[in-house]
Coordinates of C-alpha atoms in Angstrom, one line a residue:
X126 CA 5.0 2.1 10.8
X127 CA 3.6 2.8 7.5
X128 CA 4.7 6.3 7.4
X129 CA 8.3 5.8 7.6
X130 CA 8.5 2.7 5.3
X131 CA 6.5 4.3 2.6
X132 CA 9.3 7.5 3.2
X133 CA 12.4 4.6 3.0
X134 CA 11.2 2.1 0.6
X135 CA 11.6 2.3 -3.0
X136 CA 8.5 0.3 -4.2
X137 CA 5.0 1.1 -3.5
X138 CA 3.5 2.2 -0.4
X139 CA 0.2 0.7 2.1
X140 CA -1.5 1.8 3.3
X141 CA -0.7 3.0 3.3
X142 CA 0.3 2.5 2.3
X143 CA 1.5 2.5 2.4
X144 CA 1.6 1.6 1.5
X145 CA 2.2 2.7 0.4
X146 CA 5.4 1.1 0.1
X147 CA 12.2 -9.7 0.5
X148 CA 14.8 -10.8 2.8
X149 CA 16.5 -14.7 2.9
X150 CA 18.2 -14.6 6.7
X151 CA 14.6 -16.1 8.2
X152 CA 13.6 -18.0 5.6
X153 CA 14.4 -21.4 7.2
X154 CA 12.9 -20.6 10.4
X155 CA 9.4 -19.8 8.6
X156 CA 9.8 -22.5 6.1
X157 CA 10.4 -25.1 9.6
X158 CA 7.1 -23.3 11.0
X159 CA 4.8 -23.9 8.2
X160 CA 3.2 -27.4 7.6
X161 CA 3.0 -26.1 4.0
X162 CA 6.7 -24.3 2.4
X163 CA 6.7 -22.5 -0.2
X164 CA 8.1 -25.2 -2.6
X165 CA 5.0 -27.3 -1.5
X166 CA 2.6 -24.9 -2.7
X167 CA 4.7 -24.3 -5.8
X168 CA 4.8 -28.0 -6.8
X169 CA 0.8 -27.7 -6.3
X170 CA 0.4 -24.9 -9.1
X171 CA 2.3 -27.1 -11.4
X172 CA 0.2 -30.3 -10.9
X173 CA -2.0 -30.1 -14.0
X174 CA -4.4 -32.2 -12.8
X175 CA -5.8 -29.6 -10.3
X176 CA -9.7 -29.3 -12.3
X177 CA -11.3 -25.8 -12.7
X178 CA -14.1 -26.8 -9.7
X179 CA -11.0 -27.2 -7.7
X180 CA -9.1 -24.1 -8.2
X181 CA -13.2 -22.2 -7.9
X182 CA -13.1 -23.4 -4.2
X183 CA -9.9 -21.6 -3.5
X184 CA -10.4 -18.2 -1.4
X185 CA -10.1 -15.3 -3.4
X186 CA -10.7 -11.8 -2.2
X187 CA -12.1 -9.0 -3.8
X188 CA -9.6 -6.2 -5.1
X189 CA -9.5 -3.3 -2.3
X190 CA -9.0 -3.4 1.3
X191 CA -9.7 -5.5 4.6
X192 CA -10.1 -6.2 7.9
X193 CA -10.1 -9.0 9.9
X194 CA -9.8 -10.4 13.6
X195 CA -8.5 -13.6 15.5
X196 CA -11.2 -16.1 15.3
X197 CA -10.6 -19.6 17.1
X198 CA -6.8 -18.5 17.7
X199 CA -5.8 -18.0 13.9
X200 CA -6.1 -15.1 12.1
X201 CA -7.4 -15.8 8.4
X202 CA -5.6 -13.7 5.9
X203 CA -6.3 -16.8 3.3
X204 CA -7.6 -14.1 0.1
X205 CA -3.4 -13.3 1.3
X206 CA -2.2 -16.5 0.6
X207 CA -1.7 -17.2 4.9
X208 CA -3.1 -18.0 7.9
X209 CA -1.6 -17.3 11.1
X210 CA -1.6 -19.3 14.3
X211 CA -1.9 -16.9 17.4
X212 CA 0.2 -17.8 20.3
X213 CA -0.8 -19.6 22.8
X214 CA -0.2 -16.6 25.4
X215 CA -2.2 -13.7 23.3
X216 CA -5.4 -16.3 22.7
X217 CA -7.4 -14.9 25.3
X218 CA -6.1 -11.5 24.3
X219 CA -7.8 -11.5 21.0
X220 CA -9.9 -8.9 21.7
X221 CA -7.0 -6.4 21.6
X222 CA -5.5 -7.2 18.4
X223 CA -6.4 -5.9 14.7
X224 CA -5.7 -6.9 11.8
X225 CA -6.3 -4.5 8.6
X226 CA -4.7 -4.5 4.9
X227 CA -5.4 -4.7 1.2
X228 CA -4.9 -6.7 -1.6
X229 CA -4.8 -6.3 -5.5
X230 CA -3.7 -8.1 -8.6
X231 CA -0.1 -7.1 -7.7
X232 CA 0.5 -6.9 -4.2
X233 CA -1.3 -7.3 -0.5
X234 CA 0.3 -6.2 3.2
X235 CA -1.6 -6.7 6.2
X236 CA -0.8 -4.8 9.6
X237 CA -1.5 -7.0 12.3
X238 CA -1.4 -4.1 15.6
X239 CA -2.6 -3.9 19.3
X240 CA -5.4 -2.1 19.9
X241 CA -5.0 0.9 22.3
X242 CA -8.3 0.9 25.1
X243 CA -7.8 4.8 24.8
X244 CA -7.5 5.2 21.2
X245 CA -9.5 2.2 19.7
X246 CA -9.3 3.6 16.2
X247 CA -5.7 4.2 15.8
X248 CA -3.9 1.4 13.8
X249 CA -0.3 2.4 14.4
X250 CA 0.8 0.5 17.3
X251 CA 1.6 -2.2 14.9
X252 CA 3.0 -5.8 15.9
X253 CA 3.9 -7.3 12.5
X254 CA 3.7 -5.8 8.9
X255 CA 3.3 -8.6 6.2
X256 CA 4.1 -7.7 2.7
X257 CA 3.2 -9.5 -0.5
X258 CA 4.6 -8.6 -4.1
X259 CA 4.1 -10.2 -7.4
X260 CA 7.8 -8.8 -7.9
X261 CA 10.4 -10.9 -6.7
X262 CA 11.7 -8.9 -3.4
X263 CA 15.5 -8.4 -2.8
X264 CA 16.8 -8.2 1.0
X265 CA 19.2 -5.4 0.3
X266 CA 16.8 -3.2 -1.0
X267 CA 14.8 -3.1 2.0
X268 CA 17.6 -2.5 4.8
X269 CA 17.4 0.7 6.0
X270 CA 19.9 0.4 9.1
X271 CA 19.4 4.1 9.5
X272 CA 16.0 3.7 10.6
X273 CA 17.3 1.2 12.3
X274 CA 16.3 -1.7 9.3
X275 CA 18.6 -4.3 9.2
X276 CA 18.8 -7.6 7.5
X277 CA 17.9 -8.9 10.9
X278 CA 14.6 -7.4 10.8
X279 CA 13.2 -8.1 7.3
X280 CA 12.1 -11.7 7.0
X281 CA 11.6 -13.2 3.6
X282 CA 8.9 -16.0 3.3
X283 CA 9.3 -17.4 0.0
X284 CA 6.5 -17.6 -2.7
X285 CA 3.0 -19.1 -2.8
X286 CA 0.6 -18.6 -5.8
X287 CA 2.1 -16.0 -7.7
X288 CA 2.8 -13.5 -4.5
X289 CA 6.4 -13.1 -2.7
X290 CA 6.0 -12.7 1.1
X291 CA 8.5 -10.6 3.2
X292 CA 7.5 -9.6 7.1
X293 CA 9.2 -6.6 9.3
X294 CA 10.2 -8.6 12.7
X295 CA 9.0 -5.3 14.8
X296 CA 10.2 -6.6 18.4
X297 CA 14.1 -7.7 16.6
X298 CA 13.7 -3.6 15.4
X299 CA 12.6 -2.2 18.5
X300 CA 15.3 -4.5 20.3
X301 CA 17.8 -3.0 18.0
X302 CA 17.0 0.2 18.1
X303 CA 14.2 1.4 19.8
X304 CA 14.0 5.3 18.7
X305 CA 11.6 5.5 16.1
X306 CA 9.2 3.6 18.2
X307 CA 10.3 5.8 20.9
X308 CA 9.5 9.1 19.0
X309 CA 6.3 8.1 16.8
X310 CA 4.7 5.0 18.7
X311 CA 5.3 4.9 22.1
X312 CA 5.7 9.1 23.0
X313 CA 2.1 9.9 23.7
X314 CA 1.3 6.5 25.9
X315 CA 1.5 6.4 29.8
X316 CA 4.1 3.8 31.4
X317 CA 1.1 1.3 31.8
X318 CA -0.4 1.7 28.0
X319 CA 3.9 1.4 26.8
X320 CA 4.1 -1.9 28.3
X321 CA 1.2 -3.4 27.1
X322 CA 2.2 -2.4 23.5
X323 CA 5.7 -4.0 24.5
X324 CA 4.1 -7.3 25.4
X325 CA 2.3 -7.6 22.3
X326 CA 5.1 -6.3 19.9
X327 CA 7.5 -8.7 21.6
X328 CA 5.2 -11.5 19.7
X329 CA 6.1 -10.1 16.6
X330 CA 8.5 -13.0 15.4
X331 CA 6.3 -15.1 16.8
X332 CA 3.5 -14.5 15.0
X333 CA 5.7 -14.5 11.5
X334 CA 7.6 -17.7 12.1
X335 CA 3.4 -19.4 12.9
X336 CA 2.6 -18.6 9.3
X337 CA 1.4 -20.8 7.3
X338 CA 0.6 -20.5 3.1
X339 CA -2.3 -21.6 1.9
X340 CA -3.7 -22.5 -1.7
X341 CA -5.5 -19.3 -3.0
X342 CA -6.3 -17.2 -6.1
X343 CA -4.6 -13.2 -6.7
X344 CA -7.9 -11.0 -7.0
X345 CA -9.0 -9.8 -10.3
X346 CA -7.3 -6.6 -11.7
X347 CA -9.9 -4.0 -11.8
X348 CA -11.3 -2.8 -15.7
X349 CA -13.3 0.0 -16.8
X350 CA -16.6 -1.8 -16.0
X351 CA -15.5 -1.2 -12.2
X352 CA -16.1 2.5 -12.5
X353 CA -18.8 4.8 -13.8
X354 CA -16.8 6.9 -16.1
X355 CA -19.8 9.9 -15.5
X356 CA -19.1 9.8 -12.1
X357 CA -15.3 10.5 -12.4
X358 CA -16.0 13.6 -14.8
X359 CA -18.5 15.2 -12.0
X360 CA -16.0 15.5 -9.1
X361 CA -16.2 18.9 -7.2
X362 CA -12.6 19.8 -5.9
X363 CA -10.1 22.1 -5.5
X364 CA -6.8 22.9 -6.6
X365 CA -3.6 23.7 -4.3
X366 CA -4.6 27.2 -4.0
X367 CA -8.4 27.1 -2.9
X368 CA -10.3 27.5 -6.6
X369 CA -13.2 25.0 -6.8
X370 CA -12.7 22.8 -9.7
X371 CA -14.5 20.2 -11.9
X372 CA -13.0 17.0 -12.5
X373 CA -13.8 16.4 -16.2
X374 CA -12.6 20.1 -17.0
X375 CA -9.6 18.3 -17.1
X376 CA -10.1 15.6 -18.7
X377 CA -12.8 15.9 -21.8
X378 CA -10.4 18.5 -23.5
X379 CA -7.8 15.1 -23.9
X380 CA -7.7 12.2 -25.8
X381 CA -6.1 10.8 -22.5
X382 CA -5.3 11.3 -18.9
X383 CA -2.7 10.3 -16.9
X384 CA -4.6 10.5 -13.0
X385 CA -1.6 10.0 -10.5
X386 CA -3.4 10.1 -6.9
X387 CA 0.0 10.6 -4.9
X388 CA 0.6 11.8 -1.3
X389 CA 3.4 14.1 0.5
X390 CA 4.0 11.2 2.4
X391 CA 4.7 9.0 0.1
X392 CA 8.7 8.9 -1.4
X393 CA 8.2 7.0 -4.2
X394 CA 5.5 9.0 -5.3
X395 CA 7.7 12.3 -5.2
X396 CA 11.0 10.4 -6.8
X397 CA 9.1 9.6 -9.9
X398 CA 7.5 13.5 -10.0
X399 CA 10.2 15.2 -12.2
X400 CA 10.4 12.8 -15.1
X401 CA 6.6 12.8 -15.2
X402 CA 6.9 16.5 -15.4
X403 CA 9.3 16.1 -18.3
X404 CA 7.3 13.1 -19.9
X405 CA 4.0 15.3 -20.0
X406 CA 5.8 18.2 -22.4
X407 CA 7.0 15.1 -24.2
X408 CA 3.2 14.0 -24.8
X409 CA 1.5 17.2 -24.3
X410 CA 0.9 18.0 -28.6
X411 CA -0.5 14.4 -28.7
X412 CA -3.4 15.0 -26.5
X413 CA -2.1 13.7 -22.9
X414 CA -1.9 15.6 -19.8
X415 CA -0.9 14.3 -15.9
X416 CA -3.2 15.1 -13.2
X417 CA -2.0 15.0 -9.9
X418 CA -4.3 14.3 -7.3
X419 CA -3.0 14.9 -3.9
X420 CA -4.5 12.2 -1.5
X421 CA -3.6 13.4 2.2
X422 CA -4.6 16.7 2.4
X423 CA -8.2 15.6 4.1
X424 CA -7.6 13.0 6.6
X425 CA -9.6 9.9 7.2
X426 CA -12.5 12.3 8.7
X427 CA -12.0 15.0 6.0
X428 CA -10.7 16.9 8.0
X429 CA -8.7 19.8 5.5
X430 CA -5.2 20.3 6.5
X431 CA -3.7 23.2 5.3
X432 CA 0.4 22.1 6.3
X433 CA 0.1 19.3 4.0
X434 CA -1.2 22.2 1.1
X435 CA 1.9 24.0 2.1
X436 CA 4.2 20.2 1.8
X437 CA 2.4 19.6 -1.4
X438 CA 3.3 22.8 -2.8
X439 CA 7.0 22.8 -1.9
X440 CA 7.4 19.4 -3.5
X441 CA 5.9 20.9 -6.9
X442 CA 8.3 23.7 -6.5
X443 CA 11.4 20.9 -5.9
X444 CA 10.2 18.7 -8.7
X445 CA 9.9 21.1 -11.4
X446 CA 6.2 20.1 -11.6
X447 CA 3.7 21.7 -14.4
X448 CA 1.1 20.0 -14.9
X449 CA -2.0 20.6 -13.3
X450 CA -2.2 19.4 -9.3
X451 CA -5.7 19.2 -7.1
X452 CA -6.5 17.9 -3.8
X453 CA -8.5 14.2 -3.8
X454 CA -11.4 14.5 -1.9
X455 CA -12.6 12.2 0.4
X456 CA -15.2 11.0 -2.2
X457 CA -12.8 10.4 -4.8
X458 CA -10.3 8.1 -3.4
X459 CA -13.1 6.4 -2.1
X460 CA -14.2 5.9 -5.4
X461 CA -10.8 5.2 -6.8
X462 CA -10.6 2.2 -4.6
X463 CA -6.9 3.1 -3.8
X464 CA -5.2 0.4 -1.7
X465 CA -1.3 2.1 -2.2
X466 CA 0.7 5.2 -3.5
X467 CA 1.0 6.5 -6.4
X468 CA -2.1 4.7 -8.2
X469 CA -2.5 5.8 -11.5
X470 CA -5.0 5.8 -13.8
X471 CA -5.3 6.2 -17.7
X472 CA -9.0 7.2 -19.0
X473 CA -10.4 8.7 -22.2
X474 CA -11.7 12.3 -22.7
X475 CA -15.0 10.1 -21.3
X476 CA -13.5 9.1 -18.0
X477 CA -13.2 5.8 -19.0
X478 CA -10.5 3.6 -17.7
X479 CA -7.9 3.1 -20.6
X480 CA -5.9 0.6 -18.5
X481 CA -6.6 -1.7 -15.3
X482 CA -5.0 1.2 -12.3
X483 CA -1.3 1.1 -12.0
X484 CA 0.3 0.7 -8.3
X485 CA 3.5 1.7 -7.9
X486 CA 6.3 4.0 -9.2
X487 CA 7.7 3.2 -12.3
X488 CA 10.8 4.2 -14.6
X489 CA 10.5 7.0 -17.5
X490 CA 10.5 4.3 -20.1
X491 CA 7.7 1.9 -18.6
X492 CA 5.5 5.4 -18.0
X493 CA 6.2 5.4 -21.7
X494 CA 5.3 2.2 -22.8
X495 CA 2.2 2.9 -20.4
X496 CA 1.3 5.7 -22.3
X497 CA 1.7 4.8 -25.7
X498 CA -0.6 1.6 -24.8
X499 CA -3.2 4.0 -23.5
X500 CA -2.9 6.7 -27.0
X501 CA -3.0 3.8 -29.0
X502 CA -6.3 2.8 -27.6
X503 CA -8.1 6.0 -28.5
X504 CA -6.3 6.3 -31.9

């Protein structure tokens, strides 16, 4: 599902991403399923009298990514802000769901998904995807009734400590229209396999309207002590057309570095490519140069795969694109700790971060503002 929300959605994408990348018609019916509403845990935060040993206890989860798996009927996404109350009919089917996401200083998802007998590893027979945004979300701007995205679908949750929640209601989407799950989820499993996916996805309502918010604290953005600045200069890659590359060759010879670790996959990420073009000749005589890392040309198993190359390079072509574009290796997005796309990141001629990393697509003017921060710091 991931795919073709990050390709819709304007915002950032999970995991992605996604990932990567808020809707009021459901709002009641989660609100009347939740011993704790939003409002409740707003009027918490407010109560001064909450002391710093109480707000230590509160859960908070370390920037980056996640897993987790039903434990006693729940599923424990409290670093997200929720728990989730498993029903009653899939408790002694716990073993076949998983549950994997990320969360940062400005957003978290999780995808809660069946887990396919013949294809344990594959995450994309998804039951419910659970958004979270430090943004206020807006219902319209996540219909997509081409793809079969309606209002219907996209629940909105209401707030808890600092994070707006938002949910895809995957059954009311398949029920409404059922040909993207027909083409991309459900094409390459036998009748038996389709139907167990259909049982669990038909929980997918279910599931949203059993959660519950929970007191917790946004991770920590990440700062340049969170990365060895050495390391980043000493990456061995390549460009789009096969030369072997060093990563600080492109980075020493400039008082900063904008590194946007992007993905053909990802919409937002190519929308935002031809004023970043234009915004790099803008910046270029000041010493500042983009350097697009291309994030999906290895998969998962670094496997190279020369069709993406061949995307990438017809999206530079479209986009107007000059600065300077290489392919992330496995190693470096590892080491990037990237949770969404585009993630960008401003460091010195040193390699060190400049900024905490940026998730998300932005406008030409906040890029600016961004980018006068970061010359201002070396200045």
């Amino acid at each position: 599902m991931k795919k073709i929300i990050s390709l819709v959605l304007t915002g950032t994408i999970a995991a992605a991403a996604l990932t990567g990348c808020g809707n009021e018609s459901n709002e009641s019916d989660v609100k009347a399923a939740s011993t704790q509403s939003s409002s409740d845990v707003v009027a918490n935060e407010a109560d001064s009298s909450a002391s710093v040993e109480e707000a230590s206890d509160l859960p908070q989860w370390k920037y980056g990514k996640f897993t987790a798996s039903v434990v006693d009927g729940q599923i424990d996404l409290s670093g997200l802000g929720v728990v989730i109350e498993v029903p009653e009919e899939l408790k002694d089917k716990a073993d076949s769901i998983g549950i994997r996401g990320s969360v940062t200083d400005e957003f978290g998802y999780a995808s809660i998904y069946w887990i396919n007998p013949d294809d344990p590893d594959n995450t994309g027979y998804e039951i419910v995807d659970l958004e979270a945004d430090v943004n206020p979300v807006n219902v319209e701007d996540l219909v997509y009734e081409d793809y079969g995205i309606t209002t219907d679908v996209v629940a909105d949750l209401g707030s808890n400590g600092g994070f707006n929640y938002y949910a895809y209601r995957e059954d009311t989407w398949y029920e409404g229209d059922s040909s993207y799950f027909d083409e991309n989820v459900l094409a390459d499993l036998d009748e038996d396999r389709k139907a167990e996916y259909i049982e669990f996805l038909s929980y997918s309502s279910e599931l949203i309207d059993n959660i519950t918010f929970v007191d917790f604290l946004i991770p920590e953005a990440l700062g340049a002590d969170d990365f060895d600045n050495e390391a980043l200069l000493n990456f061995e890659l390549t460009d789009l057309d096969g030369n072997t590359v060093k990563s600080g060759d492109y980075i020493s010879s400039n008082k900063v570095t904008m590194i946007n670790f992007w993905g053909t996959f990802c919409g937002p990420c190519i929308n935002e490519m031809p004023y970043l073009a234009e915004i790099e000749q803008e910046y270029k005589d000041q010493g500042f140069e983009i350097v697009g890392m291309t994030c999906d040309v290895y998969d998962s198993e670094g496997n190279y795969q020369e069709d993406i190359v061949l995307d990438a390079l017809d999206i530079i072509e479209d986009t107007g694109v000059e600065y300077p574009i290489l392919i992330a290796s496995v190693e470096l997005r590892t080491y990037a700790q990237l949770t969404a796309y585009p993630t960008t990141f401003f460091v010195d001629s040193e390699g060190r971060l400049l900024t905490s990393p940026i998730v998300g697509s932005h406008s030409k003017e906040e890029w600016e503002a961004y980018i006068e921060e970061a010359l201002a710091a070396v200045n």
